[in-house]
Tab-separated table of C-alpha atoms and ligand atoms in Angstrom:
chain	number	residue	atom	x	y	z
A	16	UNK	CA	-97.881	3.582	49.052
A	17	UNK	CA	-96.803	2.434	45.617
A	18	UNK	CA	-100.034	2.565	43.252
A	19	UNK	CA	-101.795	-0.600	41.488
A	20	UNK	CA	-100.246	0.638	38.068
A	21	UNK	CA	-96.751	0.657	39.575
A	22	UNK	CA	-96.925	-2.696	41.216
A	23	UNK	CA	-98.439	-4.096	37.932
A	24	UNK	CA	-95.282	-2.328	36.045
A	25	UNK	CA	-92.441	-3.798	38.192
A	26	UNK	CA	-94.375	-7.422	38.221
A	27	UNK	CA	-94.821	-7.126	33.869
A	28	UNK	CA	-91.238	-6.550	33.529
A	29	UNK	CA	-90.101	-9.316	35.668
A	30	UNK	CA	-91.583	-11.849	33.492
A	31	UNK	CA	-90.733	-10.350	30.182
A	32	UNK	CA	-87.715	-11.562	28.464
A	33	UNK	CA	-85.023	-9.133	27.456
A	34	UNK	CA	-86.112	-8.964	23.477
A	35	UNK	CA	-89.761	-7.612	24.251
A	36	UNK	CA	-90.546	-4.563	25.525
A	37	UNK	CA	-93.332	-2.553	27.158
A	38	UNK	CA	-95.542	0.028	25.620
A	39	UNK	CA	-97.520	1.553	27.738
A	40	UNK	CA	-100.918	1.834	26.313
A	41	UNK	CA	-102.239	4.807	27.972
A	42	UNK	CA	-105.638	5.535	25.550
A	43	UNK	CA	-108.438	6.308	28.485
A	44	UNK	CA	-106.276	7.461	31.142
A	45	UNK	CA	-104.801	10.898	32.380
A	46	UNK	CA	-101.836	12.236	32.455
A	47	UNK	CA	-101.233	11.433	36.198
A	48	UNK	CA	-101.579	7.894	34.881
A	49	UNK	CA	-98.001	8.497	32.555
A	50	UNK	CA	-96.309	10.243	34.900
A	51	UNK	CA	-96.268	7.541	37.886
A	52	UNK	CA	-94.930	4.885	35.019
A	53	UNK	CA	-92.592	7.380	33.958
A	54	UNK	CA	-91.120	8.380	37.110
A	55	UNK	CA	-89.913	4.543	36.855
A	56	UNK	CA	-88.224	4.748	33.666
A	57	UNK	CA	-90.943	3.980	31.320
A	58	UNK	CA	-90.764	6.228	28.233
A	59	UNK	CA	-92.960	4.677	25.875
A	60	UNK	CA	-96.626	5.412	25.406
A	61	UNK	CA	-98.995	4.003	23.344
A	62	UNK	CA	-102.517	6.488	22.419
A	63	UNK	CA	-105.022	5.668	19.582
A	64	UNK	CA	-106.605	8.820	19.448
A	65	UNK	CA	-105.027	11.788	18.326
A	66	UNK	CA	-107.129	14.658	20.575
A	67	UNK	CA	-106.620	12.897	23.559
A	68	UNK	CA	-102.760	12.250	23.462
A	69	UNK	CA	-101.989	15.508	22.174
A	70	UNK	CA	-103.854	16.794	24.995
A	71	UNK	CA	-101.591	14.563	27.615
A	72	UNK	CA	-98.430	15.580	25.513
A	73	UNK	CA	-99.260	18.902	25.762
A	74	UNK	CA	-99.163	18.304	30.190
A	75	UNK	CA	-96.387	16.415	29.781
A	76	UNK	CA	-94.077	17.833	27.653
A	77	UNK	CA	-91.606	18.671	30.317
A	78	UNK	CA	-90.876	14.623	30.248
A	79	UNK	CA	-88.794	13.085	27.530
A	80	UNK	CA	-91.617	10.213	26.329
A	81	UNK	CA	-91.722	8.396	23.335
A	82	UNK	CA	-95.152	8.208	21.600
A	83	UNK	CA	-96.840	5.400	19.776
A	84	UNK	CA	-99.491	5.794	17.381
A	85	UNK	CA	-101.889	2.289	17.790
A	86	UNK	CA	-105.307	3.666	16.938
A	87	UNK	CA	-106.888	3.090	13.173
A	88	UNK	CA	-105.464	6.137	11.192
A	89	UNK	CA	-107.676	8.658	9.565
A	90	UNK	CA	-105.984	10.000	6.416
A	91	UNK	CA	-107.022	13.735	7.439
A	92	UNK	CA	-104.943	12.973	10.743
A	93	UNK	CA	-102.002	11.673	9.052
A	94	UNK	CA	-100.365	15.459	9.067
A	95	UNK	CA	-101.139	15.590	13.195
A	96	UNK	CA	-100.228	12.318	13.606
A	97	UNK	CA	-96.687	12.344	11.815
A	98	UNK	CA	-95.961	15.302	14.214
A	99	UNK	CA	-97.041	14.341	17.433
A	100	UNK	CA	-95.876	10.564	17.056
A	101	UNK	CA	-92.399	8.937	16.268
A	102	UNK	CA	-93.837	5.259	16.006
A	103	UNK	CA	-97.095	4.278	13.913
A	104	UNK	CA	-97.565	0.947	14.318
A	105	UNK	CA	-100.934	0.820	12.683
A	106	UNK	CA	-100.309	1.015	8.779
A	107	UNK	CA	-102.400	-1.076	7.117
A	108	UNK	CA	-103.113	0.471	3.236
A	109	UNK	CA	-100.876	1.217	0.675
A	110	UNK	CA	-103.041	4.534	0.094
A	111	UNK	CA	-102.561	5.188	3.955
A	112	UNK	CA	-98.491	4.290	3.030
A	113	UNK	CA	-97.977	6.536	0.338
A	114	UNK	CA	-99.606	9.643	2.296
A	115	UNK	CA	-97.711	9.474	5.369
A	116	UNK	CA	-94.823	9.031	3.014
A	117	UNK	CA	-95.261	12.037	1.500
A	118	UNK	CA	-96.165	14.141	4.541
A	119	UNK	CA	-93.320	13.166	6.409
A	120	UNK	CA	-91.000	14.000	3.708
A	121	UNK	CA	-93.281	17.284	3.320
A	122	UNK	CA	-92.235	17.808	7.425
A	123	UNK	CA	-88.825	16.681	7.177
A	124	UNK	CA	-89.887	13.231	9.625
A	125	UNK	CA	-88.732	9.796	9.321
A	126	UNK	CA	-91.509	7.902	11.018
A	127	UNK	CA	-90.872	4.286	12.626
A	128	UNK	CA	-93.699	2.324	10.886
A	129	UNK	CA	-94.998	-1.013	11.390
A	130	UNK	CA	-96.690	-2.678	8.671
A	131	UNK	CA	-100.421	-3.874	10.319
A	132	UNK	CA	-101.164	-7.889	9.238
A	133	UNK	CA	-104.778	-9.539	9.491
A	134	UNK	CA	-104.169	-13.392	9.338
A	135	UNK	CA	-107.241	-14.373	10.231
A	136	UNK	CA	-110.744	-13.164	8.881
A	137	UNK	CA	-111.663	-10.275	11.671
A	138	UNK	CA	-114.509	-7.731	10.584
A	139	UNK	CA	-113.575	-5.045	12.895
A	140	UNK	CA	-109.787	-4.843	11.900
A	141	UNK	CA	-107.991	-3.406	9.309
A	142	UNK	CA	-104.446	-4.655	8.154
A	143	UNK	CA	-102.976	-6.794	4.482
A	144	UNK	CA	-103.276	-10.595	4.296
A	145	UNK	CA	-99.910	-12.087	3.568
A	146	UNK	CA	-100.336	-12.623	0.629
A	147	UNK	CA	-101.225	-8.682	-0.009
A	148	UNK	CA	-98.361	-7.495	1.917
A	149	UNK	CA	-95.650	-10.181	-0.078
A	150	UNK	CA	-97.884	-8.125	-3.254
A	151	UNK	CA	-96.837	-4.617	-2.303
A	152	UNK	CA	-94.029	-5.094	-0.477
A	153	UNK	CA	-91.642	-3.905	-3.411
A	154	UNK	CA	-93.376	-0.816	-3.452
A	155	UNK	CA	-93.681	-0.218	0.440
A	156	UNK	CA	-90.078	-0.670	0.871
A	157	UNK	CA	-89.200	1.953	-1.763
A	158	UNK	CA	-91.651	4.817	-0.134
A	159	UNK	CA	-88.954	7.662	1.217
A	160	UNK	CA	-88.993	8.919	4.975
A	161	UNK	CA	-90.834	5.733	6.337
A	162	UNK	CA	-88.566	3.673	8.015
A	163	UNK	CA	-90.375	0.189	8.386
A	164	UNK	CA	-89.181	-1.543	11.328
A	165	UNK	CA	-91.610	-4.755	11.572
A	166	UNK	CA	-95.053	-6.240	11.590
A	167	UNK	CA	-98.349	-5.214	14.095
A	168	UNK	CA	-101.130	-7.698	14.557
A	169	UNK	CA	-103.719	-8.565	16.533
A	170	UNK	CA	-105.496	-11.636	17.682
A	171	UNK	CA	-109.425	-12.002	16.634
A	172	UNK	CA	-111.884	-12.742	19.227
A	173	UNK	CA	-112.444	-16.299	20.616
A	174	UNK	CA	-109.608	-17.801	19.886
A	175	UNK	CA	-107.791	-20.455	22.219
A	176	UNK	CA	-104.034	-19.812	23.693
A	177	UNK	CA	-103.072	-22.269	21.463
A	178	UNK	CA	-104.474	-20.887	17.739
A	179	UNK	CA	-103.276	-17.463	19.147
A	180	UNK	CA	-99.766	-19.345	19.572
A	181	UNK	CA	-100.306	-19.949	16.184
A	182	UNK	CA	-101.002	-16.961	14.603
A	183	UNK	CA	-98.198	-14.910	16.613
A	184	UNK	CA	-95.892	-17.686	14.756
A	185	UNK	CA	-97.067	-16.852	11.684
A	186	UNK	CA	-96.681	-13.196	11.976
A	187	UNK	CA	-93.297	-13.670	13.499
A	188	UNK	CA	-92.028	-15.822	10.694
A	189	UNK	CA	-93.624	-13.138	8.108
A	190	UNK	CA	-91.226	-10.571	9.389
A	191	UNK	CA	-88.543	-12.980	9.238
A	192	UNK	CA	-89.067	-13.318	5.621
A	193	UNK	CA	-89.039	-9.485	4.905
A	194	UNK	CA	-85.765	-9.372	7.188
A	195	UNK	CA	-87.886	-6.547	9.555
A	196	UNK	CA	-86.371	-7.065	12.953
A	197	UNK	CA	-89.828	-5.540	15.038
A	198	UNK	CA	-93.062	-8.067	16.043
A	199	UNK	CA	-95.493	-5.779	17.456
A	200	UNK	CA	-97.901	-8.719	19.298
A	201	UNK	CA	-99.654	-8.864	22.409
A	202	UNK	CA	-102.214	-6.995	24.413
A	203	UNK	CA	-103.130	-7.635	28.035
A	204	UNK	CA	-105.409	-10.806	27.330
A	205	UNK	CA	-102.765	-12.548	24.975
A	206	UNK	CA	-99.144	-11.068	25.994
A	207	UNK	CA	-98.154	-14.599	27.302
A	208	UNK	CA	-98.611	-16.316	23.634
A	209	UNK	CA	-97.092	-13.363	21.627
A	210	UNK	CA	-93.633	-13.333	24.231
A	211	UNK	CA	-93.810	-16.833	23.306
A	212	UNK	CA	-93.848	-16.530	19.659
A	213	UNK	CA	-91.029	-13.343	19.609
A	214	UNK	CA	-92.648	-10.418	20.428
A	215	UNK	CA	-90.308	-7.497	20.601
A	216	UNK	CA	-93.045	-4.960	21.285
A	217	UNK	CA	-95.954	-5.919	23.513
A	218	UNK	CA	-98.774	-3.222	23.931
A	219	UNK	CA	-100.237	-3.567	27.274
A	220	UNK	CA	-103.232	-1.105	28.357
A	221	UNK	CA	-105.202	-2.723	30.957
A	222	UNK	CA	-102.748	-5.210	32.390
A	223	UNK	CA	-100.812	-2.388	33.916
A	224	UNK	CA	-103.341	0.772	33.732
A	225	UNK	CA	-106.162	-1.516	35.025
A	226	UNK	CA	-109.787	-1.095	33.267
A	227	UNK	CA	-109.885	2.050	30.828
A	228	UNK	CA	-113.097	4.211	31.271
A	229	UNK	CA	-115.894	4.281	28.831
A	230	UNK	CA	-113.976	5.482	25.503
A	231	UNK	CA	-114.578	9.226	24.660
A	232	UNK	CA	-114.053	9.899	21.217
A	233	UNK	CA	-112.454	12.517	19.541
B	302	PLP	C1	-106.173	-0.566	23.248
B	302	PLP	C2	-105.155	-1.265	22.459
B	302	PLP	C3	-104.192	-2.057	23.091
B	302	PLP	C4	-104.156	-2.325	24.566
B	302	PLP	O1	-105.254	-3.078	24.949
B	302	PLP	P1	-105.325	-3.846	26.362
B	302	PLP	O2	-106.169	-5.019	26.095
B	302	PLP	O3	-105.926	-2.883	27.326
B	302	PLP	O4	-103.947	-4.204	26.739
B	302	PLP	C5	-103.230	-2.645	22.289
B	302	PLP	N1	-103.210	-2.472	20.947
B	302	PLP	C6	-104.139	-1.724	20.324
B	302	PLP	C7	-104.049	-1.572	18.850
B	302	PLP	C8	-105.134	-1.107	21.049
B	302	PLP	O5	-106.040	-0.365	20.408
C-alpha cells in the first residue's frame, strides 16, 4: 500500500511544470518520512532547524540527499549550518551575508544562497525590501564563496490568490533585474500562484508530508 506522502508526491509532480521543482520540506517529521520520498527519486530536503536535521542526516547518511537550509538563521549556527547544508535559502542581512561568507571560505564551501525579500510589511519575517536589496546588492555580489543563485520570499497572512499573484510577480521580476536565474516561492497554501508567477523552487511541507506535529525546538 503506497503511503499518503507518496500518493501526494506523484500527484504534486504531475501538475508542476518542468522549470519548478520540489523541495521537500521535511521540518517536524522523521526520518522514515525522507526515506519513502526518497526511495522515489526525491533528493531534496528542506529543514529549518539545525538539531533536528542533523539528527535525520545523521540516519540517513547512507542516501545521497541534498539539504536545504529554510529556517531563520542564527549567526552562532552559521558554522553548523554551512556544513551540514549546500542550499540556504534564507539570507536576509548583510551582517548574516558577510559571516557565512567568511565561514565558508574559512571551510573551504561554496554555499548556494538565496537572497530572502519582504515585499510586503510582515512582522514575523525577516528579509530586504527592494529597495534595500537594489542598496547592497554591489556589495552582496562581491562577497567570496557565496554563490547567489536567486530570490526566497514568502507570502504574508491574509492575502487573496490574486495579491499573492502579485507579489510572486514582483519577486520574480526582481530576480530578473539582478539576472539571478532561482525564484524560491510557494508553500503548500500558495504553490498554485507562485508556479504561476515562475517559481523554480517551490517548498512544500504539508502538501505532501501532511500536518507537521507540534514544533519542538532546538
Ligand atoms: C515550513 C516552511 C515551509 C513549508 O511550509 P508548508 O506550509 O508546510 O508547505 C516553506 N518555507 C519555509 C521558509 C518554511 O519555514
Amino acid at each position: 500500500m503506497p503511503s499518503h506522502s507518496v500518493d501526494r508526491w506523484h500527484d504534486l509532480r504531475a501538475q508542476l511544470p518542468e522549470r519548478s521543482r520540489l523541495l521537500a520540506v521535511s521540518k517536524g517529521h522523521p526520518a522514515t518520512a525522507i526515506q519513502e520520498i526518497a526511495a522515489l527519486g526525491q533528493t531534496a530536503f528542506g529543514e529549518s532547524r539545525l538539531q533536528e536535521a542533523q539528527r535525520k542526516q545523521a540516519e540517513l547518511d547512507d542516501l545521497a540527499l541534498n539539504w536545504h537550509f529554510i529556517g531563520r538563521l542564527q549567526s552562532n549556527k552559521v558554522r553548523a549550518v554551512v556544513r551540514a547544508f549546500g542550499v540556504i535559502h534564507s539570507l536576509e542581512s548583510w551582517s548574516l551575508a558577510e559571516r557565512i561568507a567568511r565561514i565558508a571560505s574559512e571551510e573551504n564551501r561554496s554555499p548556494e544562497v538565496f537572497l530572502q525579500v519582504k515585499l510586503r510589511p510582515d512582522p514575523n519575517k525577516g528579509g530586504w525590501s527592494a529597495a534595500e536589496l537594489l542598496d547592497v546588492w554591489p556589495r552582496l555580489r562581491e562577497l567570496p564563496a557565496l554563490r547567489i543563485r536567486g530570490l526566497m520570499t514568502m507570502a504574508p497572512q491574509g492575502l487573496t490568490s490574486q495579491e499573492r499573484h502579485v507579489l510572486f510577480g514582483e519577486c520574480a521580476a526582481l530576480a530578473d533585474r539582478l539576472a539571478l536565474p532561482e525564484r524560491s516561492m510557494g508553500m503548500s497554501g500558495d504553490w498554485r500562484e507562485a508556479v504561476a508567477a515562475g517559481s523554480t523552487w517551490l517548498r512544500l511541507g504539508s502538501a505532501l508530508f501532511g500536518p507537521r506535529p507540534p514544533v519542538k525546538d532546538g
